[in-house]
XYZ file of C-alpha atoms in Angstrom:
735
model
C 91.725 77.251 97.604
C 90.325 76.023 94.286
C 86.847 77.230 95.195
C 88.037 80.801 95.743
C 90.092 80.725 92.525
C 87.199 79.608 90.321
C 84.856 82.103 91.953
C 87.354 84.910 91.264
C 87.758 83.841 87.633
C 83.980 83.797 87.160
C 83.603 87.245 88.756
C 86.258 88.820 86.510
C 84.239 88.070 83.378
C 82.736 91.490 84.132
C 86.187 93.019 83.623
C 86.647 90.921 80.489
C 83.494 92.538 79.109
C 84.811 95.978 80.056
C 88.031 95.392 78.129
C 86.068 93.929 75.216
C 83.811 96.987 75.072
C 86.679 99.492 75.304
C 88.457 97.926 72.337
C 85.255 97.402 70.333
C 84.113 101.007 70.497
C 87.625 102.186 69.585
C 87.366 100.216 66.340
C 83.651 100.531 65.647
C 83.578 104.330 65.980
C 85.387 104.598 62.641
C 82.485 102.883 60.874
C 79.809 104.534 63.050
C 81.108 107.950 62.055
C 80.904 107.104 58.352
C 77.515 105.376 58.534
C 75.672 107.922 60.671
C 77.622 110.934 59.381
C 78.595 112.107 62.847
C 80.310 115.353 63.676
C 83.309 115.460 66.009
C 81.241 116.436 69.048
C 78.641 113.692 68.610
C 81.388 111.170 67.861
C 83.064 112.026 71.153
C 79.703 111.779 72.940
C 79.088 108.251 71.625
C 82.460 107.128 72.963
C 82.064 109.026 76.240
C 78.562 107.819 77.138
C 79.884 104.617 78.735
C 82.352 106.689 80.746
C 79.527 108.961 81.890
C 77.376 105.954 82.799
C 80.187 104.354 84.803
C 80.755 107.591 86.709
C 77.056 108.058 87.500
C 76.465 104.481 88.702
C 79.597 104.565 90.841
C 78.135 107.329 93.014
C 75.607 104.891 94.498
C 76.897 101.388 93.712
C 79.065 101.008 96.798
C 76.436 102.119 99.285
C 73.795 99.926 97.633
C 76.136 96.915 97.658
C 76.667 97.421 101.395
C 72.888 97.291 101.733
C 71.720 94.537 99.346
C 74.942 92.584 98.828
C 77.734 92.202 96.275
C 76.199 89.358 94.256
C 72.929 91.127 93.285
C 74.960 94.042 91.948
C 77.118 91.709 89.842
C 73.950 90.089 88.477
C 72.637 93.563 87.594
C 75.949 94.317 85.876
C 75.628 91.216 83.673
C 72.036 92.153 82.761
C 73.093 95.677 81.804
C 75.876 94.303 79.606
C 73.419 91.956 77.881
C 70.684 94.549 77.335
C 73.112 97.203 76.096
C 74.618 94.738 73.608
C 71.173 93.936 72.167
C 70.230 97.613 71.930
C 73.540 98.459 70.202
C 72.922 95.610 67.758
C 69.538 97.133 66.904
C 70.423 100.856 67.126
C 68.560 102.649 64.296
C 70.082 106.050 65.079
C 72.648 107.807 67.191
C 70.189 108.602 69.991
C 69.383 104.960 70.663
C 73.085 104.166 70.380
C 73.896 106.739 73.079
C 71.265 105.231 75.393
C 72.738 101.780 74.819
C 76.228 103.097 75.542
C 74.925 104.656 78.773
C 73.501 101.291 79.902
C 76.792 99.690 78.963
C 78.566 102.240 81.163
C 76.332 101.296 84.076
C 77.416 97.673 83.697
C 81.081 98.691 83.448
C 80.873 100.899 86.536
C 79.341 98.123 88.635
C 81.909 95.568 87.510
C 84.948 97.814 87.984
C 83.801 98.912 91.441
C 82.489 95.656 92.886
C 84.622 92.855 91.442
C 87.727 93.887 93.470
C 85.589 94.062 96.623
C 84.049 90.674 95.920
C 87.396 88.994 95.268
C 89.007 90.526 98.361
C 86.135 89.340 100.537
C 86.189 85.781 99.202
C 89.910 85.145 98.590
C 92.332 83.687 101.148
C 94.787 86.361 102.289
C 97.742 84.363 100.961
C 96.616 84.678 97.305
C 94.368 87.741 97.511
C 96.791 89.883 95.512
C 97.108 87.286 92.756
C 93.354 86.856 92.429
C 92.733 90.597 92.518
C 95.152 91.060 89.605
C 92.863 88.831 87.530
C 90.581 91.791 86.587
C 93.568 93.467 84.919
C 94.453 90.241 83.114
C 90.941 89.428 81.922
C 90.321 93.052 80.922
C 93.444 93.056 78.749
C 92.489 89.613 77.419
C 89.098 90.979 76.433
C 90.748 93.885 74.614
C 93.046 91.510 72.718
C 90.241 89.208 71.584
C 88.067 92.183 70.659
C 90.823 93.727 68.521
C 91.281 90.357 66.819
C 87.539 90.238 66.073
C 87.520 93.799 64.748
C 90.590 93.106 62.622
C 88.881 90.088 61.102
C 85.672 92.009 60.411
C 87.625 94.925 58.935
C 88.799 92.602 56.174
C 85.201 92.220 55.014
C 83.894 94.324 52.149
C 81.298 96.005 54.382
C 82.075 95.743 58.117
C 79.028 96.070 60.382
C 79.572 98.256 63.436
C 76.284 97.051 64.891
C 77.496 93.478 64.848
C 80.821 94.529 66.373
C 79.044 96.143 69.311
C 76.257 93.565 69.585
C 78.635 90.628 70.048
C 78.998 91.904 73.644
C 75.711 90.178 74.488
C 77.133 86.702 73.868
C 79.798 86.597 76.626
C 77.450 88.576 78.890
C 75.059 85.591 78.844
C 77.821 83.450 80.332
C 78.470 86.166 82.916
C 74.781 86.247 83.845
C 74.552 82.458 84.192
C 77.637 82.329 86.427
C 76.552 85.210 88.670
C 73.106 83.683 89.158
C 73.910 79.983 89.467
C 77.559 79.774 90.546
C 78.805 82.841 92.398
C 77.967 82.833 96.127
C 77.357 85.957 98.150
C 80.378 87.434 99.904
C 80.745 85.700 103.300
C 81.829 88.964 104.898
C 78.683 90.714 103.716
C 76.561 87.790 104.947
C 78.133 88.005 108.399
C 77.568 91.772 108.476
C 73.842 91.076 108.007
C 73.726 88.289 110.585
C 73.313 85.475 108.042
C 75.720 83.218 109.880
C 74.670 79.824 108.581
C 74.835 80.889 104.939
C 78.201 82.578 105.527
C 79.582 79.377 107.018
C 78.360 77.299 104.087
C 79.902 79.730 101.599
C 83.239 79.644 103.423
C 83.222 75.857 103.452
C 82.672 75.903 99.693
C 85.377 78.490 99.069
C 88.001 76.894 101.307
C 87.142 73.262 100.607
C 87.202 72.358 104.315
C 84.570 71.753 106.965
C 86.193 73.580 109.874
C 85.992 77.292 109.079
C 85.322 78.303 112.665
C 88.355 80.553 112.984
C 87.630 82.484 109.809
C 83.981 82.828 110.788
C 85.061 84.354 114.071
C 87.447 86.636 112.179
C 84.635 87.832 109.935
C 82.547 88.704 112.970
C 85.440 90.643 114.476
C 85.764 92.536 111.203
C 82.399 94.189 111.775
C 83.933 96.682 114.176
C 84.882 100.172 112.994
C 87.541 101.992 114.958
C 87.774 101.302 118.658
C 90.567 101.558 121.173
C 93.273 99.157 120.034
C 96.644 98.645 121.659
C 99.776 96.871 120.494
C 101.053 94.502 123.130
C 103.812 91.978 123.429
C 103.601 88.349 124.517
C 105.890 85.466 125.213
C 104.202 82.186 124.405
C 105.481 79.001 125.955
C 104.579 75.913 127.988
C 102.401 76.683 130.996
C 104.608 74.765 133.420
C 107.686 76.768 132.422
C 105.948 80.024 133.235
C 104.594 78.626 136.488
C 108.007 78.021 138.050
C 108.645 80.767 140.589
C 105.781 82.838 139.278
C 103.256 84.837 141.241
C 99.874 83.073 140.990
C 98.086 86.400 141.045
C 99.383 87.192 137.584
C 97.549 84.241 136.031
C 94.710 86.530 135.089
C 97.056 88.310 132.687
C 97.756 85.149 130.769
C 95.990 83.526 127.852
C 96.062 79.771 128.238
C 96.088 77.852 124.967
C 95.945 74.141 124.358
C 97.939 72.323 121.695
C 96.791 69.365 119.602
C 97.912 66.858 122.190
C 95.579 66.415 125.118
C 97.032 67.774 128.333
C 99.630 70.014 126.643
C 98.843 73.623 127.524
C 100.476 76.851 126.429
C 100.329 80.323 127.911
C 100.631 83.742 126.278
C 102.283 85.967 128.864
C 102.173 89.756 128.463
C 105.471 91.613 128.851
C 104.912 94.210 131.589
C 105.832 97.866 131.507
C 105.426 98.486 127.802
C 102.752 100.944 126.703
C 101.568 100.476 123.141
C 102.654 103.924 121.982
C 106.091 103.731 123.611
C 106.543 100.212 122.314
C 106.029 101.219 118.716
C 107.778 104.579 119.046
C 110.878 102.841 120.344
C 111.279 101.182 116.952
C 110.707 104.264 114.849
C 107.133 103.487 113.921
C 105.438 106.456 115.506
C 107.393 109.291 117.070
C 111.018 108.727 116.052
C 110.873 108.725 112.290
C 114.076 108.003 110.407
C 112.535 109.283 107.165
C 110.991 112.772 107.340
C 107.279 112.927 106.442
C 106.938 109.141 106.228
C 103.571 108.002 107.492
C 104.098 105.914 110.642
C 101.552 103.458 109.279
C 104.039 102.517 106.559
C 106.689 101.423 109.058
C 104.042 99.885 111.291
C 102.853 97.652 108.444
C 106.392 97.073 107.251
C 107.505 95.760 110.616
C 105.101 92.831 110.214
C 106.754 91.726 106.982
C 110.335 92.436 108.016
C 111.020 89.387 110.138
C 108.943 86.286 109.557
C 109.544 82.921 111.260
C 111.693 80.405 109.472
C 109.412 77.856 107.886
C 109.853 74.362 109.122
C 111.558 75.363 112.340
C 110.339 74.204 115.737
C 109.411 77.771 116.517
C 107.176 78.188 113.471
C 105.560 74.779 113.940
C 104.527 75.468 117.511
C 102.532 78.619 116.907
C 99.884 77.236 114.529
C 99.095 74.581 117.121
C 98.202 76.987 119.905
C 94.895 78.175 118.677
C 91.485 76.771 118.305
C 88.355 78.110 119.928
C 88.178 78.966 123.576
C 85.588 78.812 126.337
C 85.401 80.688 129.574
C 83.752 77.747 131.272
C 85.750 75.750 133.786
C 87.045 72.592 132.103
C 86.211 70.666 135.257
C 82.749 72.157 135.471
C 79.950 72.020 132.987
C 80.751 70.780 129.497
C 79.429 73.857 127.736
C 81.456 74.981 124.716
C 81.868 78.386 123.203
C 80.796 77.529 119.663
C 77.696 77.136 117.581
C 77.809 73.338 117.486
C 77.107 72.950 121.189
C 75.741 76.277 122.387
C 72.122 76.235 123.433
C 70.700 79.316 125.063
C 67.468 78.352 126.740
C 64.584 80.733 126.275
C 66.184 82.626 123.367
C 66.086 80.048 120.609
C 69.828 79.733 120.125
C 69.967 76.035 119.381
C 72.864 74.313 117.705
C 73.012 72.985 114.181
C 73.448 69.544 115.662
C 70.109 69.999 117.348
C 68.425 70.544 114.011
C 68.579 74.326 113.711
C 68.822 75.393 110.079
C 68.182 79.127 110.092
C 70.249 82.179 110.861
C 68.150 82.895 113.925
C 69.417 79.662 115.450
C 73.018 80.773 115.197
C 74.561 83.188 117.600
C 77.893 84.856 116.889
C 80.094 82.001 115.669
C 82.318 80.484 118.309
C 82.250 83.560 120.477
C 78.749 83.439 121.901
C 78.158 84.460 125.466
C 77.567 81.809 128.079
C 74.199 81.391 129.746
C 73.671 83.788 132.611
C 72.144 80.972 134.622
C 75.447 79.123 134.760
C 76.492 78.281 138.273
C 79.122 80.525 139.800
C 81.293 77.518 140.390
C 81.401 76.913 136.648
C 82.635 80.438 136.133
C 85.539 80.130 138.525
C 88.850 80.857 136.858
C 89.470 81.898 133.303
C 91.060 78.877 131.671
C 90.615 78.862 127.925
C 89.742 75.451 126.570
C 90.439 74.153 123.131
C 87.610 72.787 121.028
C 87.977 69.062 120.562
C 86.441 69.302 117.088
C 89.254 71.417 115.675
C 91.056 70.240 112.590
C 94.232 70.797 114.537
C 93.416 67.672 116.479
C 93.981 65.680 113.318
C 97.613 66.543 112.845
C 100.206 68.840 114.304
C 101.765 69.584 110.953
C 98.728 71.191 109.357
C 99.047 74.822 108.369
C 96.675 77.239 110.040
C 93.742 75.794 111.890
C 90.614 76.924 113.578
C 92.098 80.233 114.643
C 94.731 80.567 111.937
C 93.440 83.506 109.902
C 96.211 83.797 107.315
C 99.470 85.650 106.943
C 100.908 84.216 110.164
C 98.096 85.754 112.219
C 95.886 83.989 114.728
C 92.749 85.064 116.504
C 92.168 84.646 120.213
C 90.246 86.183 123.080
C 91.101 86.706 126.698
C 88.645 86.841 129.560
C 89.525 88.182 132.976
C 87.411 88.916 136.022
C 87.670 91.575 138.670
C 85.504 92.610 141.569
C 83.404 95.688 140.941
C 82.417 98.466 143.339
C 79.217 96.659 144.283
C 81.107 93.486 145.110
C 79.950 91.691 141.981
C 82.443 90.193 139.608
C 82.898 91.997 136.317
C 84.430 90.517 133.223
C 86.966 92.023 130.869
C 86.668 90.632 127.354
C 89.360 91.393 124.788
C 89.985 90.223 121.254
C 93.585 89.541 120.291
C 95.230 89.237 116.887
C 98.505 87.376 117.463
C 101.447 87.422 115.070
C 104.504 85.259 115.630
C 107.872 86.927 115.224
C 111.312 85.475 114.623
C 113.735 86.748 117.249
C 116.703 84.715 116.072
C 118.009 87.547 113.936
C 117.989 91.313 114.042
C 115.167 92.945 115.955
C 115.555 96.324 114.357
C 112.284 97.707 113.013
C 110.108 94.991 114.485
C 106.833 95.914 116.110
C 107.899 94.277 119.325
C 111.009 92.737 120.807
C 111.709 91.286 124.176
C 113.612 93.612 126.530
C 116.733 92.217 128.054
C 116.828 89.172 125.767
C 115.470 87.063 128.620
C 114.027 84.340 126.418
C 116.270 81.353 125.761
C 117.498 81.243 122.164
C 116.564 77.569 121.905
C 113.426 76.223 123.470
C 109.712 76.015 123.178
C 109.052 79.742 123.278
C 107.517 82.036 120.711
C 107.528 85.804 120.652
C 104.298 87.333 119.373
C 102.954 90.794 118.656
C 99.340 91.315 119.626
C 96.662 93.769 118.553
C 94.329 93.926 121.545
C 90.892 95.504 121.331
C 87.281 95.199 122.367
C 85.443 92.588 120.289
C 83.437 93.996 117.411
C 80.098 92.897 118.881
C 80.818 93.688 122.501
C 77.667 94.900 124.219
C 77.762 97.008 127.373
C 74.038 96.375 127.837
C 74.570 92.628 127.965
C 77.591 93.104 130.181
C 75.399 94.902 132.702
C 73.408 91.678 133.016
C 76.562 90.074 134.476
C 76.714 87.120 132.095
C 79.309 84.443 132.667
C 81.692 84.861 129.748
C 81.885 87.464 126.987
C 78.770 89.495 126.270
C 78.205 89.456 122.521
C 75.219 90.406 120.402
C 74.128 88.724 117.201
C 75.447 90.513 114.083
C 71.908 90.886 112.740
C 71.153 93.207 115.659
C 73.888 95.574 114.536
C 73.214 95.403 110.781
C 72.453 98.778 109.256
C 69.814 99.229 106.567
C 71.882 101.850 104.771
C 75.402 103.262 104.483
C 77.133 104.197 107.716
C 78.211 107.703 106.766
C 79.347 108.561 110.290
C 82.047 105.879 110.042
C 83.848 107.963 107.413
C 84.969 110.325 110.179
C 86.723 107.532 112.109
C 90.509 108.224 112.052
C 91.468 104.873 110.553
C 88.854 105.151 107.790
C 89.914 108.720 106.999
C 93.534 107.655 106.721
C 92.576 104.757 104.446
C 90.463 107.072 102.255
C 93.433 109.419 101.921
C 95.595 106.548 100.677
C 92.903 105.163 98.351
C 91.881 108.480 96.788
C 95.489 109.629 96.463
C 96.721 106.563 94.604
C 93.681 106.501 92.286
C 94.202 110.149 91.307
C 97.927 109.766 90.719
C 97.424 106.610 88.670
C 95.122 108.413 86.239
C 97.461 111.394 85.921
C 100.547 109.210 85.436
C 100.204 109.135 81.662
C 98.559 105.893 80.609
C 95.874 107.659 78.550
C 98.425 109.914 76.908
C 100.665 107.016 75.954
C 97.680 105.113 74.548
C 96.751 108.196 72.528
C 100.311 108.547 71.230
C 100.938 104.866 70.417
C 99.424 104.807 66.907
C 101.459 107.873 65.913
C 104.820 106.513 67.047
C 104.123 103.105 65.524
C 103.289 104.863 62.279
C 106.554 106.792 62.538
C 108.348 103.499 63.087
C 107.034 102.302 59.736
C 104.965 99.468 61.167
C 101.766 100.617 59.511
C 103.540 101.119 56.184
C 104.928 97.589 56.412
C 101.477 96.146 57.081
C 99.894 98.240 54.320
C 102.443 96.842 51.879
C 101.070 93.405 52.760
C 97.680 94.431 51.411
C 96.049 95.599 54.659
C 94.040 98.797 54.818
C 95.152 101.500 57.203
C 92.245 100.652 59.541
C 93.045 96.940 59.529
C 96.728 97.666 60.126
C 95.818 99.914 63.073
C 93.617 97.190 64.606
C 96.333 94.568 64.213
C 98.895 96.847 65.858
C 96.528 97.461 68.769
C 95.949 93.721 69.161
C 99.703 93.091 69.204
C 100.268 95.848 71.793
C 97.551 94.406 74.028
C 98.959 90.904 73.642
C 102.309 92.102 75.008
C 100.560 93.166 78.214
C 99.298 89.700 79.125
C 102.618 88.020 80.101
C 103.600 91.138 82.040
C 100.353 91.047 83.997
C 101.080 87.358 84.625
C 104.428 88.319 86.152
C 102.651 90.907 88.300
C 100.171 88.266 89.470
C 103.032 86.016 90.497
C 104.825 88.757 92.437
C 101.810 90.469 94.014
C 101.745 88.181 97.065
C 105.487 87.519 97.286
C 107.252 90.818 96.595
C 104.167 92.759 97.625
C 102.099 95.649 96.297
C 104.289 98.416 97.682
C 107.530 96.863 96.449
C 106.128 96.390 92.939
C 105.061 100.033 92.787
C 108.377 101.344 94.089
C 110.202 99.173 91.536
C 108.130 99.820 88.415
C 107.273 103.534 88.773
C 110.940 104.577 88.261
C 110.856 102.639 84.974
C 107.775 104.622 83.942
C 109.621 107.840 84.769
C 112.650 106.848 82.678
C 110.551 105.883 79.654
C 108.624 109.160 79.797
C 111.820 111.205 80.113
C 113.307 109.382 77.120
C 110.148 110.087 75.128
C 110.476 113.783 76.014
C 114.120 113.846 74.959
C 113.557 112.153 71.619
C 110.484 114.243 70.923
C 112.622 117.382 71.286
C 115.798 115.957 69.749
C 115.707 114.203 66.389
C 118.722 112.007 65.653
C 117.122 110.281 62.696
C 113.613 109.237 61.869
C 114.389 105.546 62.175
C 116.333 105.843 65.453
C 113.690 108.057 67.036
C 110.914 105.704 65.966
C 112.697 102.620 67.310
C 113.517 104.206 70.680
C 110.019 105.660 71.029
C 108.437 102.302 70.217
C 110.630 100.547 72.782
C 109.736 103.149 75.431
C 106.018 102.778 74.804
C 106.172 98.984 75.005
C 108.241 99.106 78.225
C 105.860 101.693 79.695
C 102.815 99.531 78.940
C 104.411 96.386 80.323
C 105.537 97.980 83.587
C 102.272 99.861 84.067
C 100.024 96.814 83.765
C 102.368 94.826 86.013
C 101.852 97.072 89.049
C 100.422 100.571 88.739
C 97.448 99.289 86.750
C 96.056 96.722 89.225
C 97.529 97.793 92.590
C 95.308 100.853 93.274
C 92.140 98.758 92.984
C 93.707 95.979 95.052
C 94.653 98.390 97.847
C 91.257 100.074 97.855
C 89.542 96.703 98.243
C 91.718 95.821 101.253
C 92.027 98.845 103.519
C 88.420 99.630 104.518
C 86.257 97.999 107.240
C 83.603 95.495 106.132
C 80.600 97.639 107.019
C 81.721 100.577 104.850
C 83.945 98.824 102.301
C 81.463 99.261 99.451
C 80.838 102.905 100.296
C 84.531 103.769 100.588
C 85.645 101.963 97.447
C 82.825 103.670 95.555
C 84.245 107.028 96.656
C 87.682 105.975 95.390
C 86.185 104.652 92.134
C 84.270 107.899 91.629
C 87.542 109.809 91.932
C 89.047 107.384 89.395
C 86.313 107.985 86.812
C 86.308 111.756 87.289
C 90.080 111.869 86.829
C 89.729 109.621 83.778
C 87.274 112.087 82.242
C 89.541 115.031 83.062
C 92.614 113.395 81.541
C 90.795 112.149 78.439
C 89.143 115.429 77.535
C 91.989 117.767 78.450
C 94.516 115.778 76.428
C 93.754 117.481 73.072
C 93.878 120.912 74.755
C 97.175 120.096 76.462
C 98.535 118.699 73.217
C 97.923 121.970 71.401
C 99.207 124.034 74.329
C 102.317 122.103 75.364
C 102.979 119.613 72.593
C 103.851 115.955 73.132
C 107.113 116.784 74.890
C 105.292 119.002 77.392
C 102.594 116.391 78.039
C 105.079 113.603 78.673
C 107.121 115.934 80.866
C 104.032 116.572 83.007
C 103.352 112.840 83.190
C 106.937 112.199 84.282
C 106.562 114.732 87.097
C 103.327 113.072 88.210
C 105.095 109.696 88.254
C 107.796 111.165 90.487
C 105.083 112.450 92.822
C 103.466 108.997 92.677
C 106.691 107.300 93.770
C 107.111 109.734 96.666
C 103.472 109.229 97.698
C 103.805 105.443 97.635
C 107.095 105.552 99.551
C 105.760 107.853 102.269
C 102.080 106.944 102.532
C 101.211 103.526 101.069
C 101.691 100.541 103.419
C 102.404 96.936 102.447
C 99.310 94.762 102.839
C 100.390 91.456 101.304
C 99.279 88.318 103.109
C 97.451 90.161 105.887
C 93.786 89.393 106.671
C 91.481 92.275 105.769
C 90.378 92.642 109.376
C 93.967 92.982 110.584
C 94.713 95.588 107.900
C 91.804 97.773 109.004
C 92.819 97.275 112.635
C 96.314 98.534 111.812
C 94.895 101.618 110.130
C 92.769 102.270 113.195
C 95.506 101.867 115.795
C 98.071 103.688 113.681
C 95.852 106.678 112.981
C 94.881 107.032 116.644
C 98.444 106.746 117.893
C 99.678 109.292 115.360
C 96.992 111.685 116.585
C 97.995 110.992 120.185
C 101.674 111.616 119.384
C 100.810 114.971 117.785
C 98.849 116.035 120.861
C 101.713 115.299 123.242
């Protein structure tokens, strides 16, 4: 995972520059105002230009990144940072300074919008939350270092605001070099454009392994938007155990899997008589809600995390060994394999890499390419699924994951069944399956699936698995009409869109995800962080901190900068704690735990703003509340909204959707920032913090009822859950 970690660190330099700029302008504006003799309105405009630029660029950044890629937009961001820094260093007047600040805002908007997307699309699911908290950490680190620089320059006889702002160009050079020469393109974006070979090479670099076949197949499956998905239930065990006393006709309903040892086969057997809606409803995930108004998606996601297999047990060791890649060819027939290393489609140019192909046109959909239509009928007899001999699983049974291990305890498989059509010709049914092992040794309450009648032996080589079953993302009815032997799949490049797919926004799963993303971004901005930042200097002054520093010979400006640096420094270890917990406790749990602390601190601030015990006591308590508020906010509510928004949308529209959420974020930021003085005069500090406390209460309720837990789940599985959940909720309402 080192490759993904270093790539994420390099990408978050854009957020470092954002934090650096935010702190720099906060300090430099004092000297700009004096030097250029600015009025209050123009002073506010200079500060706000970067905010305006970020808002404007966000309106199109997501859609453009879906079109041209994530990496080019990050390169553009670094260039904008560099150019704006040079222009600010030169600025002869306020007009040029405003233009430079606008360019700076463009760079900020691109970085804030696209870095979370980029990290989510390159990071392994197991550490995606940790890596996506890095932007918060580097942003706060940039603020701290910038305040230290400004503090040092403020000690000079004549501080230069141009130099303060122009220093931005130096770290932006490093950002530019890394984006151009080190950062790869997002493998998910590459797959969406049909650039399969490049995507595979990037994945190999990021994961540090050669066999990335399973994740490549997962990325292809992630190209689908919506679709009819069902939740099914399987018992997985040795093939010979299922065969005893079993009707041979039901073999077509099984998925045969092969373990790492040659000759050892496993079968995934569907549990009959369980419709997907009834199955989930039975456990309170859809129709029978124990909590009024709770979104069924929340319990649907939660059921995945509720009961995980015990690590190290026989049960948990068996499941990773089931999957590799499968072929619909008869193992006793032709030796054709369902992967890019051996597939050669005569007449269409689909030659393997081993045969010397080195372009994307030579690669069909990875590992799931359709078999040649000229294959003999005898070779198509049966539907046994054969394991690739090249899988890394062959090298050791104890390895975690494998060719079809896609992270978070999930595995990817396909099933192929044949039936006789009306015209007497055989027709194939091709389904993609996301399998998730479940531990049935303990309580089954709240699980997605459980075995009726407890007919599985408590000890033995059996595994219970939930399954999300759907049509493959690149399923083609036109190819299916040609009666190919095996699954009919088109190359991703044939489905790549040249622009944003606006129609996809009306898909139920995408709409539900947009509701969650927009809602949490709005509530985060209205939860009080800007107000507390605005109030911090005043309460620290009341606490006597500034007086103490002034007595040490520091000017009021220098003392203010040092206080700001200290406050920012306190955030860093708290963000570190959040990074550690993001993939263990989870995003939802962190929010539900820290938001009540925000509420308490705001209520205490209201009380001690209205009730004065003594100046010293009030100042101490207020200072403690502000510090606790900052620490808890940056631990969860600061980074989690961006993390969630980068996880819950399908690949093809991820940039577009996150841009919509980011646009809402910037608009709300503008509203909060520029209504704060008006609210302060109308309601006073007590009234403002009271409003913020109410918003935090609403935030907690929203998270509890509407925000699912996404930790450790592959992005493609998350979007599949949103799709199936939204459709089943709609179906339940119509009944």
